[in-house]
Amino acid sequence: LLLLKASNSLSLSLQAKMSRPLQARRLEGIDKNIWVEFVKLASTYSTVNLGQGFPDFPPPDFLKEAFMKALSRENHMLHQYTRAFGHPPLVKILAQFFGKLLGQDLDPMTNVMVTVGAYQALFCCFQAFVDEGDEVIIIEPFFDCYESMVKMAGGTPVFVPLKLKAPKDGKLMSSADWQLDPAELASKFSKQTKAIVLNSPNNPLGKVFSRGEMELIADLCVKHDVLCFSDEVYEWLVYDGKEHIRIASLQGMWDRTVTIGSAGKTFSATGWKVGWTLGPNHLLKHLHTVHQNSVYHCATVAQEAVAQGFQRELELYGKPDSYFIQLPKLLQQKRDWLVQSLDAVGMKPIVPEGTYFLVADISEFKSDVPDVPNSDEPYDSRFAKWMVKNKGLAAIPLSAFYCGAHKNNYSHFIRFCFAKEEATLKAANDVLQKWKREKTSP
Ligand code: PMP
């Protein structure tokens, strides 16, 4: 009892001391996170999870073997810290591999920095370059953390939505039907603009920006002296012979672009959280400052295994056995399968040109979900919650990828992840077919 009394009076005195605001101002308005909410819903209710973006199949054997070899090697130093800005074998192979693709002679020590996933690479970019008063252009729909990371750095996000040009003749929609309006994009650049975030292939739509669109963005960046943070985590997941263009390889862009990649997406190992940034030294040296004052270092063994993975891929580049050829081939089949499955039940798919996501139009299913008059929550969010609770199928509402002011303009779409085993996709199809039968039976 005495102990309890003592601890109560201690917490009371702490509360008394902490009567001023606890939360730092930079956290205002960014405390809610869609993933926390939807990941919890999926783990509580879903039997089929096509929500969060991760493969439910294993990484390739060569990568797992490289990890195990790194763990069991004589060199026990792989269990210790390595170089802060990237394990030397990994930065060396990344420089070699991407130097060719970017048309640059990359110095592993100054033009490459390894991060804790692409997520930390993004965080470093916003912290290193964005100040109060700076604006950052974000193309909607966008991977949601861009907005909060800009705000946390004190900057102001400026949004420009892709516009849907509905296809004629009853053809299926494609992610290519979502296009930038050149005049609208140009109107967003101002003296305050510090950077633009480009994500191609784009999460959530799967849009692969065309060379024309890239050149438009590049010209505006050069004209207004603006930086580009190019999030290319889905660079290998491109379908139907489409080309992934690296904006840093366009005229005038190398000096102003940070290119971001992820071993999680590249090698189907999202849990390893190995990412990287590529760029000129005058940009990367500032990312170093953020990195060394935040996480400082990434897991050595995982970096070693990713280095081995890239070594293999360099040797097999462009050959049929390359994982960067095999993975998109496999995923394109899964995409086509889910497209057919959704189309058959009337959940109209937008065929993605890249990534492992597929957005579908839920308008035909609207009548199933009870209406909540005057709800602030976008319709697709209520729909996705209802679907996971009542049908066991998890997906993510598209409105989650829009800023607050635009959420309700795009609230009849949901996003599915198709990087899943055949059995998982079949289970999703069964849920949809059953639902469709229940809808149509009298
Ligand atoms: N960018 C985009 C567009 C993403 O979709 C993701 C992961 N969903 C990331 C960055 C983060 O990648 P990582 O897991 O390597 O941190």
GROMACS .gro file of C-alpha atoms and ligand atoms in nm:
model
  458
    1LEU     CA    1   0.000   0.000   0.000
    2LEU     CA    2   0.280   0.232   0.092
    3LEU     CA    3   0.451   0.158  -0.238
    4LEU     CA    4   0.128   0.228  -0.428
    5LYS     CA    5   0.083   0.557  -0.245
    6ALA     CA    6   0.440   0.653  -0.322
    7SER     CA    7   0.404   0.575  -0.692
    8ASN     CA    8   0.072   0.765  -0.710
    9SER     CA    9   0.222   1.074  -0.556
   10LEU     CA   10   0.521   1.044  -0.790
   11SER     CA   11   0.297   1.033  -1.099
   12LEU     CA   12   0.091   1.324  -0.960
   13SER     CA   13   0.403   1.531  -0.909
   14LEU     CA   14   0.519   1.440  -1.262
   15GLN     CA   15   0.183   1.545  -1.403
   16ALA     CA   16   0.207   1.871  -1.210
   17LYS     CA   17   0.554   1.932  -1.352
   18MET     CA   18   0.445   1.848  -1.706
   19SER     CA   19   0.148   2.085  -1.725
   20ARG     CA   20   0.300   2.259  -2.030
   21PRO     CA   21   0.237   2.100  -2.374
   22LEU     CA   22   0.412   1.766  -2.404
   23GLN     CA   23   0.404   1.723  -2.778
   24ALA     CA   24   0.655   1.907  -2.993
   25ARG     CA   25   0.489   2.145  -3.241
   26ARG     CA   26   0.630   1.955  -3.535
   27LEU     CA   27   0.401   1.662  -3.453
   28GLU     CA   28   0.082   1.866  -3.478
   29GLY     CA   29  -0.164   1.719  -3.727
   30ILE     CA   30   0.048   1.420  -3.819
   31ASP     CA   31  -0.025   1.193  -3.524
   32LYS     CA   32  -0.286   0.980  -3.707
   33ASN     CA   33  -0.152   0.716  -3.942
   34ILE     CA   34  -0.360   0.513  -4.184
   35TRP     CA   35  -0.125   0.212  -4.172
   36VAL     CA   36  -0.145   0.174  -3.796
   37GLU     CA   37  -0.525   0.168  -3.823
   38PHE     CA   38  -0.559  -0.057  -4.127
   39VAL     CA   39  -0.282  -0.300  -4.032
   40LYS     CA   40  -0.459  -0.352  -3.698
   41LEU     CA   41  -0.796  -0.403  -3.869
   42ALA     CA   42  -0.641  -0.653  -4.109
   43SER     CA   43  -0.477  -0.852  -3.830
   44THR     CA   44  -0.800  -0.855  -3.628
   45TYR     CA   45  -1.052  -0.939  -3.901
   46SER     CA   46  -0.898  -1.038  -4.229
   47THR     CA   47  -0.877  -1.388  -4.363
   48VAL     CA   48  -0.739  -1.258  -4.693
   49ASN     CA   49  -0.499  -0.966  -4.667
   50LEU     CA   50  -0.443  -0.769  -4.987
   51GLY     CA   51  -0.394  -0.447  -4.788
   52GLN     CA   52  -0.042  -0.348  -4.686
   53GLY     CA   53   0.220  -0.377  -4.959
   54PHE     CA   54   0.441  -0.677  -4.895
   55PRO     CA   55   0.483  -1.013  -5.069
   56ASP     CA   56   0.352  -1.318  -4.881
   57PHE     CA   57   0.598  -1.533  -5.081
   58PRO     CA   58   0.964  -1.572  -4.980
   59PRO     CA   59   1.259  -1.374  -5.117
   60PRO     CA   60   1.469  -1.562  -5.376
   61ASP     CA   61   1.684  -1.848  -5.245
   62PHE     CA   62   2.008  -1.677  -5.348
   63LEU     CA   63   1.926  -1.384  -5.119
   64LYS     CA   64   1.831  -1.600  -4.820
   65GLU     CA   65   2.145  -1.807  -4.872
   66ALA     CA   66   2.356  -1.490  -4.885
   67PHE     CA   67   2.206  -1.382  -4.551
   68MET     CA   68   2.271  -1.720  -4.388
   69LYS     CA   69   2.623  -1.729  -4.527
   70ALA     CA   70   2.689  -1.381  -4.391
   71LEU     CA   71   2.564  -1.494  -4.049
   72SER     CA   72   2.770  -1.809  -4.038
   73ARG     CA   73   3.091  -1.679  -4.198
   74GLU     CA   74   3.418  -1.680  -4.011
   75ASN     CA   75   3.409  -1.305  -4.033
   76HIS     CA   76   3.228  -1.232  -3.708
   77MET     CA   77   3.280  -0.861  -3.776
   78LEU     CA   78   2.960  -0.880  -3.983
   79HIS     CA   79   2.782  -0.883  -3.647
   80GLN     CA   80   2.934  -0.546  -3.558
   81TYR     CA   81   2.891  -0.189  -3.678
   82THR     CA   82   3.005  -0.119  -4.029
   83ARG     CA   83   3.063   0.212  -4.208
   84ALA     CA   84   2.786   0.456  -4.107
   85PHE     CA   85   2.693   0.566  -4.460
   86GLY     CA   86   2.685   0.214  -4.600
   87HIS     CA   87   2.867  -0.118  -4.572
   88PRO     CA   88   3.158  -0.089  -4.820
   89PRO     CA   89   3.068  -0.398  -5.031
   90LEU     CA   90   2.710  -0.269  -5.068
   91VAL     CA   91   2.793   0.091  -5.162
   92LYS     CA   92   3.052  -0.040  -5.409
   93ILE     CA   93   2.813  -0.270  -5.591
   94LEU     CA   94   2.531  -0.013  -5.585
   95ALA     CA   95   2.767   0.243  -5.742
   96GLN     CA   96   2.869  -0.005  -6.009
   97PHE     CA   97   2.515  -0.124  -6.079
   98PHE     CA   98   2.334   0.210  -6.086
   99GLY     CA   99   2.622   0.409  -6.234
  100LYS     CA  100   2.556   0.233  -6.566
  101LEU     CA  101   2.181   0.295  -6.547
  102LEU     CA  102   2.220   0.662  -6.454
  103GLY     CA  103   2.499   0.731  -6.701
  104GLN     CA  104   2.726   0.852  -6.417
  105ASP     CA  105   3.059   0.741  -6.282
  106LEU     CA  106   2.947   0.691  -5.922
  107ASP     CA  107   3.190   0.714  -5.631
  108PRO     CA  108   3.068   0.456  -5.376
  109MET     CA  109   3.181   0.671  -5.082
  110THR     CA  110   3.024   0.999  -5.186
  111ASN     CA  111   2.743   0.922  -5.432
  112VAL     CA  112   2.570   0.639  -5.243
  113MET     CA  113   2.424   0.626  -4.893
  114VAL     CA  114   2.255   0.321  -4.738
  115THR     CA  115   1.946   0.385  -4.526
  116VAL     CA  116   1.700   0.194  -4.309
  117GLY     CA  117   1.465   0.125  -4.599
  118ALA     CA  118   1.354   0.383  -4.852
  119TYR     CA  119   1.147   0.530  -4.570
  120GLN     CA  120   1.454   0.663  -4.392
  121ALA     CA  121   1.597   0.782  -4.723
  122LEU     CA  122   1.285   0.996  -4.767
  123PHE     CA  123   1.307   1.121  -4.410
  124CYS     CA  124   1.670   1.224  -4.463
  125CYS     CA  125   1.575   1.416  -4.780
  126PHE     CA  126   1.303   1.623  -4.612
  127GLN     CA  127   1.509   1.687  -4.300
  128ALA     CA  128   1.819   1.780  -4.497
  129PHE     CA  129   1.664   2.016  -4.751
  130VAL     CA  130   1.328   2.150  -4.631
  131ASP     CA  131   1.301   2.454  -4.404
  132GLU     CA  132   1.011   2.655  -4.271
  133GLY     CA  133   0.861   2.854  -4.557
  134ASP     CA  134   0.972   2.602  -4.819
  135GLU     CA  135   0.715   2.436  -5.041
  136VAL     CA  136   0.737   2.080  -5.167
  137ILE     CA  137   0.526   1.968  -5.463
  138ILE     CA  138   0.363   1.628  -5.423
  139ILE     CA  139   0.177   1.454  -5.706
  140GLU     CA  140  -0.150   1.294  -5.592
  141PRO     CA  141  -0.225   1.016  -5.519
  142PHE     CA  142   0.098   0.976  -5.320
  143PHE     CA  143   0.264   0.745  -5.067
  144ASP     CA  144   0.119   0.904  -4.756
  145CYS     CA  145   0.436   0.965  -4.554
  146TYR     CA  146   0.554   1.236  -4.797
  147GLU     CA  147   0.300   1.481  -4.658
  148SER     CA  148   0.378   1.423  -4.289
  149MET     CA  149   0.753   1.421  -4.349
  150VAL     CA  150   0.735   1.759  -4.528
  151LYS     CA  151   0.529   1.898  -4.241
  152MET     CA  152   0.758   1.755  -3.976
  153ALA     CA  153   1.047   1.935  -4.144
  154GLY     CA  154   0.848   2.261  -4.120
  155GLY     CA  155   0.770   2.280  -4.492
  156THR     CA  156   0.440   2.318  -4.676
  157PRO     CA  157   0.321   2.045  -4.910
  158VAL     CA  158   0.163   2.166  -5.234
  159PHE     CA  159  -0.051   1.906  -5.407
  160VAL     CA  160  -0.115   1.847  -5.774
  161PRO     CA  161  -0.357   1.564  -5.858
  162LEU     CA  162  -0.326   1.333  -6.156
  163LYS     CA  163  -0.643   1.366  -6.362
  164LEU     CA  164  -0.840   1.060  -6.472
  165LYS     CA  165  -0.922   1.056  -6.843
  166ALA     CA  166  -1.180   0.780  -6.857
  167PRO     CA  167  -1.117   0.541  -7.148
  168LYS     CA  168  -1.376   0.515  -7.424
  169ASP     CA  169  -1.549   0.209  -7.570
  170GLY     CA  170  -1.594   0.030  -7.236
  171LYS     CA  171  -1.220  -0.053  -7.226
  172LEU     CA  172  -1.063  -0.126  -6.888
  173MET     CA  173  -0.907   0.175  -6.721
  174SER     CA  174  -0.526   0.187  -6.710
  175SER     CA  175  -0.296   0.369  -6.472
  176ALA     CA  176  -0.179   0.555  -6.786
  177ASP     CA  177  -0.524   0.719  -6.797
  178TRP     CA  178  -0.420   0.919  -6.488
  179GLN     CA  179  -0.227   1.212  -6.624
  180LEU     CA  180  -0.056   1.529  -6.516
  181ASP     CA  181  -0.207   1.854  -6.636
  182PRO     CA  182   0.104   2.041  -6.757
  183ALA     CA  183  -0.043   2.388  -6.694
  184GLU     CA  184  -0.160   2.295  -6.345
  185LEU     CA  185   0.178   2.143  -6.259
  186ALA     CA  186   0.362   2.452  -6.387
  187SER     CA  187   0.132   2.676  -6.179
  188LYS     CA  188   0.247   2.504  -5.857
  189PHE     CA  189   0.612   2.606  -5.900
  190SER     CA  190   0.700   2.930  -5.724
  191LYS     CA  191   0.990   3.105  -5.552
  192GLN     CA  192   0.909   2.905  -5.239
  193THR     CA  193   0.932   2.568  -5.414
  194LYS     CA  194   1.231   2.377  -5.280
  195ALA     CA  195   1.160   2.031  -5.413
  196ILE     CA  196   0.921   1.800  -5.596
  197VAL     CA  197   0.864   1.438  -5.499
  198LEU     CA  198   0.836   1.201  -5.792
  199ASN     CA  199   0.728   0.841  -5.744
  200SER     CA  200   0.745   0.633  -6.060
  201PRO     CA  201   0.623   0.359  -6.072
  202ASN     CA  202   0.364   0.516  -5.845
  203ASN     CA  203   0.212   0.374  -5.531
  204PRO     CA  204  -0.094   0.341  -5.523
  205LEU     CA  205  -0.195   0.363  -5.893
  206GLY     CA  206   0.090   0.172  -6.053
  207LYS     CA  207   0.139   0.456  -6.298
  208VAL     CA  208   0.472   0.454  -6.483
  209PHE     CA  209   0.546   0.812  -6.581
  210SER     CA  210   0.619   0.848  -6.952
  211ARG     CA  211   0.933   1.010  -7.090
  212GLY     CA  212   0.723   1.312  -7.189
  213GLU     CA  213   0.591   1.355  -6.835
  214MET     CA  214   0.940   1.312  -6.691
  215GLU     CA  215   1.080   1.573  -6.928
  216LEU     CA  216   0.804   1.814  -6.832
  217ILE     CA  217   0.892   1.773  -6.463
  218ALA     CA  218   1.265   1.797  -6.536
  219ASP     CA  219   1.225   2.118  -6.738
  220LEU     CA  220   1.027   2.279  -6.456
  221CYS     CA  221   1.286   2.171  -6.197
  222VAL     CA  222   1.567   2.323  -6.402
  223LYS     CA  223   1.372   2.640  -6.482
  224HIS     CA  224   1.280   2.705  -6.116
  225ASP     CA  225   1.599   2.563  -5.963
  226VAL     CA  226   1.412   2.296  -5.769
  227LEU     CA  227   1.534   1.965  -5.621
  228CYS     CA  228   1.376   1.630  -5.709
  229PHE     CA  229   1.337   1.342  -5.463
  230SER     CA  230   1.279   1.049  -5.693
  231ASP     CA  231   1.126   0.753  -5.511
  232GLU     CA  232   1.198   0.458  -5.741
  233VAL     CA  233   1.138   0.169  -5.502
  234TYR     CA  234   0.927  -0.016  -5.764
  235GLU     CA  235   1.183   0.037  -6.043
  236TRP     CA  236   1.193  -0.332  -6.147
  237LEU     CA  237   0.817  -0.387  -6.129
  238VAL     CA  238   0.715  -0.258  -6.471
  239TYR     CA  239   0.486  -0.449  -6.708
  240ASP     CA  240   0.380  -0.482  -7.073
  241GLY     CA  241   0.724  -0.377  -7.198
  242LYS     CA  242   0.696  -0.031  -7.038
  243GLU     CA  243   1.022   0.151  -6.965
  244HIS     CA  244   1.122   0.280  -6.622
  245ILE     CA  245   1.289   0.615  -6.674
  246ARG     CA  246   1.528   0.750  -6.412
  247ILE     CA  247   1.475   1.124  -6.390
  248ALA     CA  248   1.833   1.173  -6.268
  249SER     CA  249   1.949   1.056  -6.612
  250LEU     CA  250   1.766   1.339  -6.792
  251GLN     CA  251   1.942   1.658  -6.896
  252GLY     CA  252   2.018   1.893  -6.607
  253MET     CA  253   1.875   1.657  -6.343
  254TRP     CA  254   2.172   1.468  -6.196
  255ASP     CA  255   2.287   1.770  -5.994
  256ARG     CA  256   1.944   1.828  -5.840
  257THR     CA  257   1.808   1.475  -5.786
  258VAL     CA  258   1.825   1.225  -5.502
  259THR     CA  259   1.728   0.880  -5.634
  260ILE     CA  260   1.583   0.646  -5.374
  261GLY     CA  261   1.569   0.265  -5.388
  262SER     CA  262   1.470  -0.025  -5.164
  263ALA     CA  263   1.600  -0.380  -5.130
  264GLY     CA  264   1.264  -0.459  -4.969
  265LYS     CA  265   1.082  -0.412  -5.300
  266THR     CA  266   1.376  -0.514  -5.521
  267PHE     CA  267   1.432  -0.853  -5.357
  268SER     CA  268   1.089  -0.917  -5.198
  269ALA     CA  269   1.233  -0.873  -4.847
  270THR     CA  270   1.048  -0.574  -4.702
  271GLY     CA  271   1.132  -0.672  -4.343
  272TRP     CA  272   1.505  -0.629  -4.398
  273LYS     CA  273   1.462  -0.253  -4.432
  274VAL     CA  274   1.763  -0.188  -4.650
  275GLY     CA  275   1.730   0.117  -4.874
  276TRP     CA  276   1.964   0.364  -5.043
  277THR     CA  277   2.004   0.709  -5.191
  278LEU     CA  278   2.206   0.795  -5.499
  279GLY     CA  279   2.308   1.145  -5.597
  280PRO     CA  280   2.582   1.405  -5.628
  281ASN     CA  281   2.808   1.466  -5.330
  282HIS     CA  282   2.683   1.823  -5.281
  283LEU     CA  283   2.338   1.675  -5.199
  284LEU     CA  284   2.436   1.349  -5.030
  285LYS     CA  285   2.670   1.517  -4.781
  286HIS     CA  286   2.363   1.677  -4.622
  287LEU     CA  287   2.184   1.343  -4.607
  288HIS     CA  288   2.493   1.214  -4.423
  289THR     CA  289   2.439   1.480  -4.158
  290VAL     CA  290   2.080   1.370  -4.093
  291HIS     CA  291   2.174   1.002  -4.101
  292GLN     CA  292   2.465   1.038  -3.859
  293ASN     CA  293   2.246   1.232  -3.618
  294SER     CA  294   1.949   0.997  -3.629
  295VAL     CA  295   1.987   0.624  -3.697
  296TYR     CA  296   2.361   0.643  -3.776
  297HIS     CA  297   2.381   0.288  -3.905
  298CYS     CA  298   2.190   0.001  -4.070
  299ALA     CA  299   2.211  -0.376  -3.993
  300THR     CA  300   2.543  -0.503  -4.130
  301VAL     CA  301   2.439  -0.862  -4.212
  302ALA     CA  302   2.140  -0.747  -4.417
  303GLN     CA  303   2.361  -0.501  -4.607
  304GLU     CA  304   2.613  -0.777  -4.679
  305ALA     CA  305   2.340  -1.008  -4.814
  306VAL     CA  306   2.191  -0.733  -5.032
  307ALA     CA  307   2.540  -0.665  -5.169
  308GLN     CA  308   2.566  -1.033  -5.268
  309GLY     CA  309   2.222  -1.014  -5.427
  310PHE     CA  310   2.327  -0.718  -5.643
  311GLN     CA  311   2.655  -0.892  -5.734
  312ARG     CA  312   2.449  -1.181  -5.875
  313GLU     CA  313   2.214  -0.946  -6.055
  314LEU     CA  314   2.502  -0.754  -6.211
  315GLU     CA  315   2.635  -1.077  -6.359
  316LEU     CA  316   2.290  -1.178  -6.490
  317TYR     CA  317   2.174  -0.832  -6.596
  318GLY     CA  318   1.921  -0.854  -6.880
  319LYS     CA  319   1.940  -1.236  -6.886
  320PRO     CA  320   1.633  -1.458  -6.836
  321ASP     CA  321   1.760  -1.588  -6.500
  322SER     CA  322   1.788  -1.239  -6.352
  323TYR     CA  323   1.549  -1.184  -6.060
  324PHE     CA  324   1.481  -0.839  -6.205
  325ILE     CA  325   1.340  -1.016  -6.513
  326GLN     CA  326   1.170  -1.305  -6.331
  327LEU     CA  327   0.993  -1.104  -6.059
  328PRO     CA  328   0.804  -0.868  -6.294
  329LYS     CA  329   0.714  -1.167  -6.513
  330LEU     CA  330   0.562  -1.345  -6.215
  331LEU     CA  331   0.388  -1.032  -6.088
  332GLN     CA  332   0.242  -0.949  -6.428
  333GLN     CA  333   0.066  -1.287  -6.423
  334LYS     CA  334  -0.068  -1.214  -6.075
  335ARG     CA  335  -0.180  -0.869  -6.188
  336ASP     CA  336  -0.366  -1.014  -6.486
  337TRP     CA  337  -0.530  -1.272  -6.268
  338LEU     CA  338  -0.656  -1.014  -6.016
  339VAL     CA  339  -0.769  -0.784  -6.299
  340GLN     CA  340  -0.985  -1.064  -6.439
  341SER     CA  341  -1.115  -1.162  -6.101
  342LEU     CA  342  -1.221  -0.805  -6.013
  343ASP     CA  343  -1.362  -0.735  -6.358
  344ALA     CA  344  -1.577  -1.050  -6.339
  345VAL     CA  345  -1.755  -0.927  -6.025
  346GLY     CA  346  -1.789  -0.566  -6.140
  347MET     CA  347  -1.523  -0.409  -5.918
  348LYS     CA  348  -1.368  -0.222  -6.209
  349PRO     CA  349  -0.988  -0.252  -6.204
  350ILE     CA  350  -0.745   0.018  -6.314
  351VAL     CA  351  -0.479  -0.194  -6.484
  352PRO     CA  352  -0.144  -0.088  -6.336
  353GLU     CA  353   0.161  -0.048  -6.561
  354GLY     CA  354   0.390  -0.106  -6.264
  355THR     CA  355   0.427  -0.175  -5.886
  356TYR     CA  356   0.241  -0.454  -5.709
  357PHE     CA  357  -0.072  -0.253  -5.646
  358LEU     CA  358  -0.401  -0.238  -5.826
  359VAL     CA  359  -0.673   0.021  -5.766
  360ALA     CA  360  -1.036  -0.076  -5.830
  361ASP     CA  361  -1.359   0.122  -5.862
  362ILE     CA  362  -1.612   0.012  -5.596
  363SER     CA  363  -1.909   0.215  -5.723
  364GLU     CA  364  -2.112  -0.097  -5.807
  365PHE     CA  365  -2.077  -0.223  -5.452
  366LYS     CA  366  -2.185   0.101  -5.289
  367SER     CA  367  -2.533  -0.013  -5.199
  368ASP     CA  368  -2.388  -0.291  -4.976
  369VAL     CA  369  -2.231  -0.060  -4.723
  370PRO     CA  370  -2.468   0.124  -4.492
  371ASP     CA  371  -2.457   0.499  -4.547
  372VAL     CA  372  -2.347   0.724  -4.261
  373PRO     CA  373  -2.498   1.067  -4.331
  374ASN     CA  374  -2.273   1.367  -4.260
  375SER     CA  375  -1.973   1.146  -4.191
  376ASP     CA  376  -1.636   1.321  -4.228
  377GLU     CA  377  -1.478   0.990  -4.317
  378PRO     CA  378  -1.441   0.937  -4.693
  379TYR     CA  379  -1.672   0.670  -4.835
  380ASP     CA  380  -1.391   0.438  -4.950
  381SER     CA  381  -1.246   0.432  -4.599
  382ARG     CA  382  -1.580   0.325  -4.452
  383PHE     CA  383  -1.614   0.072  -4.733
  384ALA     CA  384  -1.268  -0.080  -4.670
  385LYS     CA  385  -1.339  -0.109  -4.297
  386TRP     CA  386  -1.679  -0.266  -4.362
  387MET     CA  387  -1.526  -0.507  -4.615
  388VAL     CA  388  -1.256  -0.636  -4.380
  389LYS     CA  389  -1.502  -0.675  -4.090
  390ASN     CA  390  -1.783  -0.836  -4.292
  391LYS     CA  391  -1.606  -1.015  -4.577
  392GLY     CA  392  -1.262  -1.077  -4.425
  393LEU     CA  393  -1.092  -0.911  -4.724
  394ALA     CA  394  -0.841  -0.633  -4.648
  395ALA     CA  395  -0.764  -0.347  -4.890
  396ILE     CA  396  -0.663   0.019  -4.849
  397PRO     CA  397  -0.890   0.314  -4.940
  398LEU     CA  398  -0.749   0.535  -5.218
  399SER     CA  399  -0.844   0.850  -5.024
  400ALA     CA  400  -0.559   0.763  -4.783
  401PHE     CA  401  -0.324   0.871  -5.063
  402TYR     CA  402  -0.473   1.223  -5.094
  403CYS     CA  403  -0.436   1.533  -4.882
  404GLY     CA  404  -0.723   1.628  -4.649
  405ALA     CA  405  -0.875   1.879  -4.892
  406HIS     CA  406  -0.888   1.630  -5.182
  407LYS     CA  407  -0.983   1.307  -5.002
  408ASN     CA  408  -1.351   1.327  -5.084
  409ASN     CA  409  -1.285   1.380  -5.457
  410TYR     CA  410  -1.147   1.030  -5.493
  411SER     CA  411  -1.346   0.821  -5.251
  412HIS     CA  412  -1.482   0.533  -5.460
  413PHE     CA  413  -1.162   0.338  -5.515
  414ILE     CA  414  -0.970   0.085  -5.306
  415ARG     CA  415  -0.614  -0.045  -5.346
  416PHE     CA  416  -0.521  -0.414  -5.350
  417CYS     CA  417  -0.169  -0.559  -5.327
  418PHE     CA  418  -0.122  -0.852  -5.567
  419ALA     CA  419   0.229  -0.958  -5.459
  420LYS     CA  420   0.067  -1.264  -5.306
  421GLU     CA  421   0.077  -1.643  -5.334
  422GLU     CA  422  -0.168  -1.800  -5.578
  423ALA     CA  423  -0.366  -1.940  -5.284
  424THR     CA  424  -0.411  -1.593  -5.133
  425LEU     CA  425  -0.531  -1.447  -5.466
  426LYS     CA  426  -0.764  -1.743  -5.513
  427ALA     CA  427  -0.906  -1.691  -5.164
  428ALA     CA  428  -0.969  -1.324  -5.253
  429ASN     CA  429  -1.144  -1.435  -5.571
  430ASP     CA  430  -1.365  -1.674  -5.370
  431VAL     CA  431  -1.468  -1.392  -5.135
  432LEU     CA  432  -1.554  -1.165  -5.430
  433GLN     CA  433  -1.746  -1.435  -5.619
  434LYS     CA  434  -1.951  -1.526  -5.312
  435TRP     CA  435  -2.025  -1.159  -5.248
  436LYS     CA  436  -2.134  -1.112  -5.608
  437ARG     CA  437  -2.365  -1.417  -5.586
  438GLU     CA  438  -2.522  -1.283  -5.265
  439LYS     CA  439  -2.576  -0.945  -5.433
  440THR     CA  440  -2.748  -1.089  -5.738
  441SER     CA  441  -2.954  -1.365  -5.573
  442PRO     CA  442  -3.308  -1.250  -5.502
  443PMP     N1  443   0.822   0.457  -5.113
  443PMP     C1  444   0.711   0.397  -5.157
  443PMP     C2  445   0.640   0.453  -5.275
  443PMP     C3  446   0.662   0.283  -5.092
  443PMP     O1  447   0.550   0.224  -5.137
  443PMP     C4  448   0.733   0.232  -4.981
  443PMP     C5  449   0.686   0.110  -4.904
  443PMP     N2  450   0.554   0.081  -4.910
  443PMP     C6  451   0.848   0.299  -4.939
  443PMP     C7  452   0.890   0.412  -5.007
  443PMP     C8  453   0.926   0.252  -4.820
  443PMP     O2  454   1.013   0.148  -4.856
  443PMP     P1  455   1.097   0.067  -4.747
  443PMP     O3  456   1.013  -0.048  -4.705
  443PMP     O4  457   1.221   0.026  -4.820
  443PMP     O5  458   1.127   0.160  -4.635
   0.00000   0.00000   0.00000
